[in-house]
Coordinates of C-alpha atoms and ligand atoms in Angstrom, one line a residue:
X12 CA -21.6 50.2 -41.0
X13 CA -21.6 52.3 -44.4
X14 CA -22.8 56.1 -44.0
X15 CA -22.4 58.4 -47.2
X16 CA -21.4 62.3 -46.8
X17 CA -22.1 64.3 -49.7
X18 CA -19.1 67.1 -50.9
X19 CA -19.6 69.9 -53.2
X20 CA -17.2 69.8 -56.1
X21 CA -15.3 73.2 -57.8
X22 CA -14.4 72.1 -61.4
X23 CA -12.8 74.1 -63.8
X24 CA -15.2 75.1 -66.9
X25 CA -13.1 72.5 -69.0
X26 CA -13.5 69.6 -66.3
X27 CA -16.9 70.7 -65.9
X28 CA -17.6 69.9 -69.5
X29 CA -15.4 66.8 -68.9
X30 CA -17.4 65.2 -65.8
X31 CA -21.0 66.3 -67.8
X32 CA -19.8 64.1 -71.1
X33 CA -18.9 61.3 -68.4
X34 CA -22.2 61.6 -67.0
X35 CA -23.9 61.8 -70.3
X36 CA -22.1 58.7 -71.5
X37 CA -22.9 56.7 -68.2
X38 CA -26.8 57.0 -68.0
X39 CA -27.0 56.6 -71.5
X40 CA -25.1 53.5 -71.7
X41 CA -26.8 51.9 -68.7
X42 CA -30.4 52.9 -70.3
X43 CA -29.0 51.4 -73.5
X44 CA -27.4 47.9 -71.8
X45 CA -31.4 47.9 -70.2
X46 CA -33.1 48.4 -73.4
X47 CA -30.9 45.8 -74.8
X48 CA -31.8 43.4 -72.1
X49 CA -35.8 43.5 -72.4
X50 CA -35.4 43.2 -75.9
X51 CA -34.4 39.7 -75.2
X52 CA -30.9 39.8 -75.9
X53 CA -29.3 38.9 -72.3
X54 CA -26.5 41.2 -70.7
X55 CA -26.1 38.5 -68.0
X56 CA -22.9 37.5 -69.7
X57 CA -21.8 40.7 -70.7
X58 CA -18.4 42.7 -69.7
X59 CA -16.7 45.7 -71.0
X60 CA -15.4 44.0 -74.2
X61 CA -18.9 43.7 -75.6
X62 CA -19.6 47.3 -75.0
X63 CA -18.6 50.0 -76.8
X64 CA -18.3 53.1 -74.9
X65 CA -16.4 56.3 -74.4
X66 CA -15.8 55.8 -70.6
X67 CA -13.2 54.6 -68.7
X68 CA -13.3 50.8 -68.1
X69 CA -13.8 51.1 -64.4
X70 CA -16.8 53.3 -65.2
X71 CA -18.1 50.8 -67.7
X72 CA -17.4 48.1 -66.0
X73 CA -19.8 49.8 -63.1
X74 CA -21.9 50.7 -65.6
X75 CA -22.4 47.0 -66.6
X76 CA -23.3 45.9 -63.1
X77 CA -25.5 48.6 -62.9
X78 CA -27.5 47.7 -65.6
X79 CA -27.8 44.1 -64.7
X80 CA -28.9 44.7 -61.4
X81 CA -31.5 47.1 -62.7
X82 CA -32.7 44.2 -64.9
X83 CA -32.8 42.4 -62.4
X84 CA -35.4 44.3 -60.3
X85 CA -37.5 45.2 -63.2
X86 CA -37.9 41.5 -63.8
X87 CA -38.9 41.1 -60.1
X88 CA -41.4 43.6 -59.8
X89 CA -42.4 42.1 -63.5
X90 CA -43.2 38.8 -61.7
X91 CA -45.1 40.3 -59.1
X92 CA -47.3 41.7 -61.2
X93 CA -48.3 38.5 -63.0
X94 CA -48.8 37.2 -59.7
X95 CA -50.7 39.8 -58.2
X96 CA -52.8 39.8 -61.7
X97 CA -53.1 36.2 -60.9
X98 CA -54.5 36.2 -57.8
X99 CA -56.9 39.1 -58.7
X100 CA -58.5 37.1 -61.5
X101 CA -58.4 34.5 -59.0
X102 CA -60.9 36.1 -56.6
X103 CA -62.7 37.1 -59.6
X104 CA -61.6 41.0 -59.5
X105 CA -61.6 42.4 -63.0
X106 CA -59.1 45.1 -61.7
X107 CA -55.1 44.4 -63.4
X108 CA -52.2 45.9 -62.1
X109 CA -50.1 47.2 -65.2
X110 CA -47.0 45.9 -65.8
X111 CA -44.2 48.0 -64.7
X112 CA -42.7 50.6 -67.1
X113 CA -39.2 50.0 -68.0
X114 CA -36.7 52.1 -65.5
X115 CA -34.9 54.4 -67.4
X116 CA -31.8 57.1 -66.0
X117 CA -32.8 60.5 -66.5
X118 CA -30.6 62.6 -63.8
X119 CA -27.2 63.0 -65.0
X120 CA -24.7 60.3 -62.3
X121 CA -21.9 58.2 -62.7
X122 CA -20.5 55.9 -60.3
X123 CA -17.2 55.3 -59.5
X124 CA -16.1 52.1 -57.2
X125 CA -13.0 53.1 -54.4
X126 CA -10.4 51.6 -56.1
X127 CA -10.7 54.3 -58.6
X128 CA -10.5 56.9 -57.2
X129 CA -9.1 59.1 -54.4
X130 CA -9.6 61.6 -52.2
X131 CA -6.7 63.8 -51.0
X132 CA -5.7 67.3 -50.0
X133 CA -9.0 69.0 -50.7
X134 CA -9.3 67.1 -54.0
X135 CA -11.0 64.3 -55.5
X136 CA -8.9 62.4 -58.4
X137 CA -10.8 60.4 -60.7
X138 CA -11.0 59.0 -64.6
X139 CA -12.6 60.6 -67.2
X140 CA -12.2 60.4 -71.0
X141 CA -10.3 62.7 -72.9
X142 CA -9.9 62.5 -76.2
X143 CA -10.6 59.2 -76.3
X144 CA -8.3 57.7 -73.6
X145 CA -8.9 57.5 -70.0
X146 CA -6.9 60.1 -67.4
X147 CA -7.6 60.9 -63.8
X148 CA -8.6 64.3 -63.6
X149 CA -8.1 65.7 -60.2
X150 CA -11.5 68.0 -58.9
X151 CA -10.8 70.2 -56.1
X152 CA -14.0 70.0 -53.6
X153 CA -14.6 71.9 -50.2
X154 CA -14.4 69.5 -47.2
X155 CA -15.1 70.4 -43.7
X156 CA -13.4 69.9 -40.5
X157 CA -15.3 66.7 -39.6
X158 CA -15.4 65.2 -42.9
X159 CA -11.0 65.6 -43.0
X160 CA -11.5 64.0 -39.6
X161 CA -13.7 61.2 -41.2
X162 CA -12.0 60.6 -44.6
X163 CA -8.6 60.5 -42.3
X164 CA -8.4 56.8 -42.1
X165 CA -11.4 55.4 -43.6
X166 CA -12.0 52.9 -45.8
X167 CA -14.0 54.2 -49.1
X168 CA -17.1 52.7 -50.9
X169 CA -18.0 53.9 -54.0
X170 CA -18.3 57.6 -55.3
X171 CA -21.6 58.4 -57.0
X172 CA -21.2 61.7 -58.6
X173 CA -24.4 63.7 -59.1
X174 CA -26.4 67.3 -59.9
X175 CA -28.4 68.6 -56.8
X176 CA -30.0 72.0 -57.0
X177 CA -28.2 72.5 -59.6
X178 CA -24.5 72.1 -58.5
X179 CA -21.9 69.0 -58.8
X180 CA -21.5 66.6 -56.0
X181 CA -20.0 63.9 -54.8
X182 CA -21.9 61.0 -52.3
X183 CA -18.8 59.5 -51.0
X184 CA -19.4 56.1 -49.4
X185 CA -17.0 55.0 -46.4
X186 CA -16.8 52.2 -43.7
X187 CA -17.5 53.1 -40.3
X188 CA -16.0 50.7 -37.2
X189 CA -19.1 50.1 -35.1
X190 CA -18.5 50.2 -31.1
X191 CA -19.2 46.9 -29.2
X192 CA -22.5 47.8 -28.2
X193 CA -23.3 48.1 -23.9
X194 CA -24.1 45.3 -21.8
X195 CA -24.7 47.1 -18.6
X196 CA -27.1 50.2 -18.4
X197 CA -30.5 51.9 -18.5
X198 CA -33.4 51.4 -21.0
X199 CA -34.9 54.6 -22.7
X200 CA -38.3 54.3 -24.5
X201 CA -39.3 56.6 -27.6
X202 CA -42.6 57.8 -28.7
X203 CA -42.6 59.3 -31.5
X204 CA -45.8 61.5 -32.6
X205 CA -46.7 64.6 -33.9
X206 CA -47.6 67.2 -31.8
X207 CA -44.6 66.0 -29.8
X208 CA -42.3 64.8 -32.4
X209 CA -40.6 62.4 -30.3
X210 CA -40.5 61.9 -26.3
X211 CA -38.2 59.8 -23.8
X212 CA -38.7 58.1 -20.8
X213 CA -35.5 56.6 -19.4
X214 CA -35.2 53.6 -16.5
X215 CA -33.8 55.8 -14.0
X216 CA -37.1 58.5 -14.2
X217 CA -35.9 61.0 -16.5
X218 CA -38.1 62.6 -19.1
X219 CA -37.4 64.5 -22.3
X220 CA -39.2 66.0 -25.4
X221 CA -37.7 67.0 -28.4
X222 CA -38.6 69.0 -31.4
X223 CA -42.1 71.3 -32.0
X224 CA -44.5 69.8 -33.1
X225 CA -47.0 72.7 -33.4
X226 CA -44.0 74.2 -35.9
X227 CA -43.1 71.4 -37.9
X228 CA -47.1 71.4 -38.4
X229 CA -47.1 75.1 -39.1
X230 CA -44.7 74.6 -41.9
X231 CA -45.9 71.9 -43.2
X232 CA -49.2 74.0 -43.8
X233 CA -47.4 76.7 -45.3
X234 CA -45.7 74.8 -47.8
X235 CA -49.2 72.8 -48.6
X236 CA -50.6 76.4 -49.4
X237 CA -47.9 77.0 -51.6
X238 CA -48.2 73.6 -53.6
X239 CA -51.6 75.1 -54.1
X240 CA -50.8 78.4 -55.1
X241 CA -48.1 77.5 -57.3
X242 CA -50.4 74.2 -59.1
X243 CA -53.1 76.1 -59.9
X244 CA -51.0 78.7 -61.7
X245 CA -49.0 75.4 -63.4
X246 CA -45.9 76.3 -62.1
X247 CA -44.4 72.8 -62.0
X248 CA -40.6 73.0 -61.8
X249 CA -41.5 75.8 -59.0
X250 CA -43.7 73.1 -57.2
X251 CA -40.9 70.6 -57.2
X252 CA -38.7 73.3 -55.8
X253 CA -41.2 73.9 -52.7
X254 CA -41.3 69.6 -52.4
X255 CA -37.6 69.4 -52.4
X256 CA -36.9 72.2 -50.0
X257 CA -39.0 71.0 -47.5
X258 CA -37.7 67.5 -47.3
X259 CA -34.4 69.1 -47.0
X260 CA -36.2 71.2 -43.6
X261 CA -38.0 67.8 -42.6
X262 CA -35.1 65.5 -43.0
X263 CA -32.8 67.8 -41.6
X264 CA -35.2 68.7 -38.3
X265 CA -34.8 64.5 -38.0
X266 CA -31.1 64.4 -38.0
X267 CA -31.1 67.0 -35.0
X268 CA -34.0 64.9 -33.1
X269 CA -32.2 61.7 -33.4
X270 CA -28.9 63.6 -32.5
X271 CA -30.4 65.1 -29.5
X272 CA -31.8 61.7 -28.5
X273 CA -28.8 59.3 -28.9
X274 CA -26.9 62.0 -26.8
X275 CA -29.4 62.1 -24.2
X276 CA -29.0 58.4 -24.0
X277 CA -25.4 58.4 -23.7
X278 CA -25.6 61.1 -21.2
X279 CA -28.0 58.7 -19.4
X280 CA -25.8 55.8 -19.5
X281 CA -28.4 53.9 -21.7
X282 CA -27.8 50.4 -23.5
X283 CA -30.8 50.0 -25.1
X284 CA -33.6 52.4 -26.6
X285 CA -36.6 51.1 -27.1
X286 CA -39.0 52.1 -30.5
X287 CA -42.5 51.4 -31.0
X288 CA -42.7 49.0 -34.3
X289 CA -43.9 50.7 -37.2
X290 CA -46.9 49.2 -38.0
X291 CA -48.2 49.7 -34.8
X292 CA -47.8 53.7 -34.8
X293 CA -49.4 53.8 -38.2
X294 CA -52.5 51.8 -37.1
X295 CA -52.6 53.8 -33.5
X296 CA -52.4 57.0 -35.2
X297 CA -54.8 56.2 -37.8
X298 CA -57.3 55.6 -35.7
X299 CA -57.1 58.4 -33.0
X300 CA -55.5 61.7 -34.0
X301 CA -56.9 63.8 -36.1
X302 CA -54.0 65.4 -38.3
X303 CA -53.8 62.8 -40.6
X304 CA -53.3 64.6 -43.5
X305 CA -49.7 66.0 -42.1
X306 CA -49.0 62.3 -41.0
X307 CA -46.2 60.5 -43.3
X308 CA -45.4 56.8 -42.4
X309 CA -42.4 57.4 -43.6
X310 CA -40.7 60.1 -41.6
X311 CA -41.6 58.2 -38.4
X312 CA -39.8 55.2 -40.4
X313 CA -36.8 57.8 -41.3
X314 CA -36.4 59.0 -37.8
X315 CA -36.8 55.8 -36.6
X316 CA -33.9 54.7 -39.1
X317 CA -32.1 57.8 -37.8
X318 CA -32.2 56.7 -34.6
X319 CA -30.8 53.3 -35.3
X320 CA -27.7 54.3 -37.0
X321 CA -27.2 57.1 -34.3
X322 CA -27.3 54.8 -31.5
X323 CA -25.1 51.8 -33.3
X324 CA -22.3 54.6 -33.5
X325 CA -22.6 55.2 -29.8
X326 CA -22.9 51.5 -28.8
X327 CA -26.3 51.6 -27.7
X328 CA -29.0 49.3 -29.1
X329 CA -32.0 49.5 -30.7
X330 CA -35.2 47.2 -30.1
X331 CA -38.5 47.4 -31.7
X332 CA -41.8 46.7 -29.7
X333 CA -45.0 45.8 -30.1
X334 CA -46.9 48.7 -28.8
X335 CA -50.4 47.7 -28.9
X336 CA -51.8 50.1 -26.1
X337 CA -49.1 51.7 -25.1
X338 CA -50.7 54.9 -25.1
X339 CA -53.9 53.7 -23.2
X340 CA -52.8 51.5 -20.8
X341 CA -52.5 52.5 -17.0
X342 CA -48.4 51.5 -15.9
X343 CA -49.7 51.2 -12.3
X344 CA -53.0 48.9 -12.8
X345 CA -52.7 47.8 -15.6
X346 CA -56.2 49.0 -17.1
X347 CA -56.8 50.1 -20.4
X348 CA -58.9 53.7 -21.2
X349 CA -58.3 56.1 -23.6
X350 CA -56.5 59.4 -22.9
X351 CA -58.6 62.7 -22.7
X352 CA -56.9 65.2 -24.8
X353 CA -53.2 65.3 -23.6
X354 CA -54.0 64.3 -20.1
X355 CA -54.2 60.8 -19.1
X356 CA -55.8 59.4 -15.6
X357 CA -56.7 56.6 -14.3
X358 CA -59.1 55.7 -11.9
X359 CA -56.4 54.2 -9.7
X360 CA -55.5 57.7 -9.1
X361 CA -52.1 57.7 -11.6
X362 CA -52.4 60.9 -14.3
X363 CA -49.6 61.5 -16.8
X364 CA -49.0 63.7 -19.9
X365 CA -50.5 61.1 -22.8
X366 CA -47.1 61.6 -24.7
X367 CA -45.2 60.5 -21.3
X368 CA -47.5 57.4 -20.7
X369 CA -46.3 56.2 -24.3
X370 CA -43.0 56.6 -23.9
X371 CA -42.8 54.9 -20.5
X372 CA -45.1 51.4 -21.5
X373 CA -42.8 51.8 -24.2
X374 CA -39.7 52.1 -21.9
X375 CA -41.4 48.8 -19.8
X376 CA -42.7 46.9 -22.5
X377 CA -41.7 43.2 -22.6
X378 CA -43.1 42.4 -26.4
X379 CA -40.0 42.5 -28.5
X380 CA -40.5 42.5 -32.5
X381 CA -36.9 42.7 -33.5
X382 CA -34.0 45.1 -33.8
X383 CA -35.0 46.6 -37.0
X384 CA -37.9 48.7 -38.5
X385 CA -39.2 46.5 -41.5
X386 CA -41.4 49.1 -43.5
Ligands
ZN27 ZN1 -54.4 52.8 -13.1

């Protein structure tokens, strides 16, 4: 499996000035190689002696491939848009989908693949250009503990080397071994939600709940009133600032869910965890929970994805479900009513925590959709 840790990197001033030019030179020769390419002159056949550039050949050479594939999926969504346009005239709609606008870099990057470059001793050693010929530069960077113990002995993907909030680093790429995942154990069903973030019912009878809810909602409404604030005084870069900072909470509140659940599960002696399939969480809450303003398909999708990759690491494997009343239907009987509030009961006499009762059918359920989350 490939997993990507990013590392800050310490240049000098004059590497500094260095790496920018590199960067400069890379999105501006991929933009140009595009431009080039939907003006009808064809890169497909292109390599680094067509191109002039001041970069290192294995940075144009990347550069190149970039550019192709980028093409290449402008050209795609291209066609889908002719079809879609198609189909709507079809039906008689006078509604068109515009054609795509031309993808163009703007944040400074370059890419570098692993055979050039390395990572030793506290230091990253890669090429740049310097007056006009290519040397490796060698950039010291700040590694923890656990990435040493990562980098130790694995095998490298490529380097993409970017600005975030406003300081140089690397996203180093590497090769993880994945365990043979368990035959023998328990099965642990999720529910993920939003006043409970995510719940766990395992075979053997245990119960857990991670996160807060009620917190993660409570920020989320801070940081919505700031948005406000901030847009109706046009304070845009400040805006962006408030978006990106609390992706970095949201994204980072995932990574400790999904921790805390892959360990329970090892703890647990689990071999398979059990998700609800996407679709079917975005219909069920659609329909029945109020909140949907602070709902985002897509972090139940990036836990969910979180989860995955946690669990592959630990051996343990991941099935999707088809969780059509999972949170209304009675484990003992078998009937299907909705849940009052948080409480759900049965007239067989059975009452759960709603949350729990998900988690469990979900834990039981026999209607597998696959292994992965399609979104
Ligand atoms: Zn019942």
């Amino acid at each position: 499996m490939q997993l990507s840790e990013t590392v800050k990197v310490y240049p000098t001033e004059y590497q500094k000035t260095l790496i920018t030019q590199t960067m400069t030179e890379y999105i501006d020769t991929v933009n140009s190689l595009v431009s080039e390419a939907v003006s009808g002159h064809s890169i497909a056949k292109t390599t680094t002696a067509d191109v002039s550039a001041d970069l290192p050949s294995a940075l144009l050479n990347q550069c190149i491939r970039d550019a192709k594939s980028i093409v290449k999926k402008h050209y795609k969504y291209c066609r889908k848009a002719v079809l879609k346009n198609r189909s709507l005239a079809k039906r008689g709609s006078a509604i068109r989908t515009k054609a795509p606008n031309l993808p163009i870099l703007k944040k400074h990057c370059c890419y570098i693949n692993n055979q050039n470059y390395k990572v030793k001793n506290n230091c990253i050693e890669f090429p740049v250009m310097i007056d006009g010929k290519s040397k490796r530069i060698s950039v010291f960077v700040k590694l923890t503990d656990r990435q040493k113990a990562l980098f130790s002995d694995a095998k490298f993907g490529t380097m993409r080397i970017v600005i975030k909030n406003h300081t140089l680093v690397a996203q180093i790429v590497y090769e993880v071994a994945e365990p043979e995942l368990k035959l023998d154990g328990n099965v642990m069903g999720i529910d993920l939600g939003i006043k409970c973030p995510a719940v766990s019912y395992c075979s053997e009878g245990s119960v857990k709940f991670y996160g807060n809810g009620r917190k993660n909602k409570y920020m989320r409404r801070h940081y919505a009133y700031l948005r406000k604030k901030l847009q109706t005084s046009k304070k845009i870069n400040a805006v962006k600032r408030i978006n990106d900072k609390e992706q970095r909470i949201m994204r980072d509140i995932d990574h400790k869910i999904s921790h805390d659940i892959v360990e329970t599960a090892v703890a647990h002696n689990v071999k398979v965890i059990k998700l609800e399939h996407l679709q079917n969480i975005r219909s069920t809450t659609r329909k029945s929970r109020k909140n949907n303003h602070s709902l985002h398909t897509w972090s139940f999708y990036r836990l969910a994805q979180f989860i995955e990759y946690k669990a592959k690491l630990a051996g343990i494997s991941v099935e999707y479900v088809d969780s059509a009343y999972t949170s209304q239907r009675c484990p003992i009987c078998g009937s299907v009513h909705h849940a009052d509030d948080r409480n759900y009961t049965c007239e067989c006499g059975f009452h759960i925590h709603r949350d729990l009762l998900g988690a469990m059918n979900i834990c039981n359920s026999t209607e597998f959709v696959g292994n992965r989350q399609t979104a």
